[in-house]
PDB file of C-alpha atoms in Angstrom:
ATOM      1  CA  MET A   1       0.000   0.000   0.000  1.00  0.00           C
ATOM      2  CA  THR A   2       1.291   3.433  -0.813  1.00  0.00           C
ATOM      3  CA  MET A   3      -0.266   5.072   2.248  1.00  0.00           C
ATOM      4  CA  SER A   4      -0.399   4.118   5.880  1.00  0.00           C
ATOM      5  CA  VAL A   5      -3.656   3.613   7.736  1.00  0.00           C
ATOM      6  CA  GLU A   6      -3.135   6.909   9.584  1.00  0.00           C
ATOM      7  CA  GLN A   7      -2.742   8.775   6.288  1.00  0.00           C
ATOM      8  CA  LEU A   8      -5.866   7.130   4.921  1.00  0.00           C
ATOM      9  CA  TRP A   9      -7.793   8.074   8.044  1.00  0.00           C
ATOM     10  CA  SER A  10      -6.800  11.733   7.715  1.00  0.00           C
ATOM     11  CA  LEU A  11      -7.683  11.975   3.995  1.00  0.00           C
ATOM     12  CA  PRO A  12     -10.752  13.974   3.024  1.00  0.00           C
ATOM     13  CA  GLU A  13     -13.701  11.843   1.997  1.00  0.00           C
ATOM     14  CA  THR A  14     -13.402  12.615  -1.713  1.00  0.00           C
ATOM     15  CA  ALA A  15      -9.707  11.712  -1.748  1.00  0.00           C
ATOM     16  CA  LEU A  16     -10.437   8.485   0.140  1.00  0.00           C
ATOM     17  CA  ILE A  17     -13.085   7.494  -2.390  1.00  0.00           C
ATOM     18  CA  GLY A  18     -10.633   8.337  -5.184  1.00  0.00           C
ATOM     19  CA  ALA A  19      -7.988   6.132  -3.568  1.00  0.00           C
ATOM     20  CA  TYR A  20     -10.575   3.349  -3.311  1.00  0.00           C
ATOM     21  CA  ALA A  21     -11.478   3.670  -6.994  1.00  0.00           C
ATOM     22  CA  GLU A  22      -7.787   3.627  -7.971  1.00  0.00           C
ATOM     23  CA  ALA A  23      -7.106   0.544  -5.836  1.00  0.00           C
ATOM     24  CA  ARG A  24     -10.105  -1.256  -7.355  1.00  0.00           C
ATOM     25  CA  ARG A  25      -8.897  -0.360 -10.860  1.00  0.00           C
ATOM     26  CA  ARG A  26      -5.394  -1.715 -10.175  1.00  0.00           C
ATOM     27  CA  TYR A  27      -6.903  -4.862  -8.629  1.00  0.00           C
ATOM     28  CA  ALA A  28      -9.106  -5.477 -11.686  1.00  0.00           C
ATOM     29  CA  GLU A  29      -6.175  -4.973 -14.079  1.00  0.00           C
ATOM     30  CA  LYS A  30      -3.909  -7.340 -12.147  1.00  0.00           C
ATOM     31  CA  LYS A  31      -6.662  -9.930 -11.830  1.00  0.00           C
ATOM     32  CA  PHE A  32      -7.266  -9.850 -15.578  1.00  0.00           C
ATOM     33  CA  GLU A  33      -3.526 -10.199 -16.206  1.00  0.00           C
ATOM     34  CA  ARG A  34      -3.227 -13.103 -13.754  1.00  0.00           C
ATOM     35  CA  ASP A  35      -6.253 -14.907 -15.160  1.00  0.00           C
ATOM     36  CA  THR A  36      -4.881 -14.511 -18.677  1.00  0.00           C
ATOM     37  CA  GLN A  37      -1.540 -16.012 -17.644  1.00  0.00           C
ATOM     38  CA  ARG A  38      -3.294 -18.844 -15.814  1.00  0.00           C
ATOM     39  CA  ALA A  39      -5.344 -19.673 -18.917  1.00  0.00           C
ATOM     40  CA  ARG A  40      -2.195 -19.624 -21.084  1.00  0.00           C
ATOM     41  CA  LEU A  41      -0.512 -22.003 -18.667  1.00  0.00           C
ATOM     42  CA  GLU A  42      -3.468 -24.390 -18.784  1.00  0.00           C
ATOM     43  CA  TRP A  43      -3.468 -24.180 -22.581  1.00  0.00           C
ATOM     44  CA  MET A  44       0.266 -25.001 -22.698  1.00  0.00           C
ATOM     45  CA  ARG A  45      -0.256 -27.980 -20.378  1.00  0.00           C
ATOM     46  CA  ALA A  46      -3.137 -29.310 -22.442  1.00  0.00           C
ATOM     47  CA  LYS A  47      -1.246 -28.834 -25.698  1.00  0.00           C
ATOM     48  CA  LEU A  48       1.837 -30.591 -24.336  1.00  0.00           C
ATOM     49  CA  PHE A  49      -0.291 -33.402 -22.887  1.00  0.00           C
ATOM     50  CA  VAL A  50      -1.989 -34.050 -26.224  1.00  0.00           C
ATOM     51  CA  ASN A  51       1.242 -33.883 -28.226  1.00  0.00           C
ATOM     52  CA  THR A  52       3.195 -36.180 -25.894  1.00  0.00           C
ATOM     53  CA  PRO A  53       3.349 -39.776 -27.157  1.00  0.00           C
ATOM     54  CA  GLY A  54       2.526 -42.651 -24.855  1.00  0.00           C
ATOM     55  CA  ASN A  55      -0.281 -43.622 -22.554  1.00  0.00           C
ATOM     56  CA  VAL A  56      -1.940 -41.400 -19.947  1.00  0.00           C
ATOM     57  CA  THR A  57       0.527 -42.299 -17.192  1.00  0.00           C
ATOM     58  CA  GLU A  58       3.482 -41.286 -19.336  1.00  0.00           C
ATOM     59  CA  ARG A  59       1.734 -38.080 -20.319  1.00  0.00           C
ATOM     60  CA  LYS A  60       1.408 -37.061 -16.670  1.00  0.00           C
ATOM     61  CA  ALA A  61       5.135 -36.317 -16.768  1.00  0.00           C
ATOM     62  CA  VAL A  62       4.216 -33.182 -18.708  1.00  0.00           C
ATOM     63  CA  ASP A  63       3.769 -31.316 -15.408  1.00  0.00           C
ATOM     64  CA  VAL A  64       7.473 -31.648 -14.600  1.00  0.00           C
ATOM     65  CA  SER A  65       8.449 -29.612 -17.619  1.00  0.00           C
ATOM     66  CA  GLU A  66      10.851 -26.816 -16.671  1.00  0.00           C
ATOM     67  CA  GLU A  67       9.068 -24.194 -18.741  1.00  0.00           C
ATOM     68  CA  LEU A  68       5.685 -25.087 -17.268  1.00  0.00           C
ATOM     69  CA  ALA A  69       7.148 -25.000 -13.770  1.00  0.00           C
ATOM     70  CA  ARG A  70       8.536 -21.518 -14.385  1.00  0.00           C
ATOM     71  CA  LYS A  71       5.215 -20.290 -15.770  1.00  0.00           C
ATOM     72  CA  GLY A  72       3.403 -21.839 -12.811  1.00  0.00           C
ATOM     73  CA  GLN A  73       5.700 -19.993 -10.417  1.00  0.00           C
ATOM     74  CA  GLU A  74       4.978 -16.720 -12.236  1.00  0.00           C
ATOM     75  CA  VAL A  75       1.233 -17.301 -11.868  1.00  0.00           C
ATOM     76  CA  ARG A  76       1.658 -18.030  -8.137  1.00  0.00           C
ATOM     77  CA  GLU A  77       3.644 -14.810  -7.708  1.00  0.00           C
ATOM     78  CA  MET A  78       0.976 -12.882  -9.576  1.00  0.00           C
ATOM     79  CA  THR A  79      -1.639 -14.407  -7.276  1.00  0.00           C
ATOM     80  CA  ARG A  80       0.326 -13.236  -4.238  1.00  0.00           C
ATOM     81  CA  ASP A  81       0.557  -9.700  -5.659  1.00  0.00           C
ATOM     82  CA  LEU A  82      -3.154  -9.803  -6.415  1.00  0.00           C
ATOM     83  CA  ASP A  83      -3.884 -10.817  -2.827  1.00  0.00           C
ATOM     84  CA  MET A  84      -1.864  -7.842  -1.588  1.00  0.00           C
ATOM     85  CA  LEU A  85      -3.872  -5.486  -3.814  1.00  0.00           C
ATOM     86  CA  LYS A  86      -7.094  -7.022  -2.497  1.00  0.00           C
ATOM     87  CA  ILE A  87      -5.924  -6.226   1.023  1.00  0.00           C
ATOM     88  CA  ASP A  88      -5.386  -2.590  -0.005  1.00  0.00           C
ATOM     89  CA  VAL A  89      -8.905  -2.435  -1.424  1.00  0.00           C
ATOM     90  CA  ASP A  90     -10.349  -4.000   1.723  1.00  0.00           C
ATOM     91  CA  VAL A  91      -8.465  -1.607   4.037  1.00  0.00           C
ATOM     92  CA  ILE A  92      -9.698   1.449   2.143  1.00  0.00           C
ATOM     93  CA  ASP A  93     -13.229   0.021   2.083  1.00  0.00           C
ATOM     94  CA  THR A  94     -13.041  -0.495   5.839  1.00  0.00           C
ATOM     95  CA  MET A  95     -11.875   3.092   6.324  1.00  0.00           C
ATOM     96  CA  ILE A  96     -14.844   4.373   4.358  1.00  0.00           C
ATOM     97  CA  ARG A  97     -17.258   2.225   6.370  1.00  0.00           C
ATOM     98  CA  LEU A  98     -15.713   3.214   9.704  1.00  0.00           C
ATOM     99  CA  ARG A  99     -15.946   6.886   8.870  1.00  0.00           C
ATOM    100  CA  GLY A 100     -19.598   6.493   8.006  1.00  0.00           C
ATOM    101  CA  ALA A 101     -20.301   4.536  11.179  1.00  0.00           C
ATOM    102  CA  GLN A 102     -18.418   6.916  13.468  1.00  0.00           C
ATOM    103  CA  GLY A 103     -19.735  10.111  11.911  1.00  0.00           C
ATOM    104  CA  ALA A 104     -23.326   9.677  13.065  1.00  0.00           C
ATOM    105  CA  PRO A 105     -22.769   8.915  16.799  1.00  0.00           C
ATOM    106  CA  GLN A 106     -20.302  11.801  17.200  1.00  0.00           C
ATOM    107  CA  VAL A 107     -22.833  14.278  15.833  1.00  0.00           C
ATOM    108  CA  GLN A 108     -25.533  13.022  18.193  1.00  0.00           C
ATOM    109  CA  ALA A 109     -23.220  13.244  21.197  1.00  0.00           C
ATOM    110  CA  GLU A 110     -22.275  16.828  20.324  1.00  0.00           C
ATOM    111  CA  GLU A 111     -25.920  17.859  19.942  1.00  0.00           C
ATOM    112  CA  THR A 112     -26.869  16.559  23.390  1.00  0.00           C
ATOM    113  CA  ALA A 113     -23.877  18.259  24.997  1.00  0.00           C
ATOM    114  CA  GLU A 114     -24.790  21.638  23.479  1.00  0.00           C
ATOM    115  CA  ARG A 115     -28.467  21.587  24.529  1.00  0.00           C
ATOM    116  CA  PRO A 116     -29.265  23.442  27.724  1.00  0.00           C
ATOM    117  CA  ALA A 117     -30.624  21.330  30.518  1.00  0.00           C
ATOM    118  CA  GLU A 118     -34.437  21.553  30.746  1.00  0.00           C
ATOM    119  CA  PRO A 119     -35.808  21.911  34.214  1.00  0.00           C
ATOM    120  CA  GLU A 120     -38.063  19.062  35.274  1.00  0.00           C
ATOM    121  CA  GLY A 121     -41.618  19.590  36.383  1.00  0.00           C
ATOM    122  CA  GLU A 122     -42.316  22.794  34.488  1.00  0.00           C
TER     123      GLU A 122
END
């Protein structure tokens, strides 16, 4: 995350919503990229499986291919990065929700403190 929780908390509401929209955009882009790479990896595995001679047991050795292992590692790393972006989105979403939840009770408490005490029995 580019900002700390304290910085997010002190941001004006419009800037916080903008940060949320930006984080969601980055998350969607990375997810699309990761899903594309995952599909390419599955396509490569299927293609190699079909083109490998031998019976099904011998074809299972396709998964130990060095290139496929490297691509699989890249997809796992992309998944980790995607998870980190999802955390950013969730933290900003939580900040927005907390601000909304805390805003109402504070206003009510201030209103009751400012009202003059009404004498009883009159």
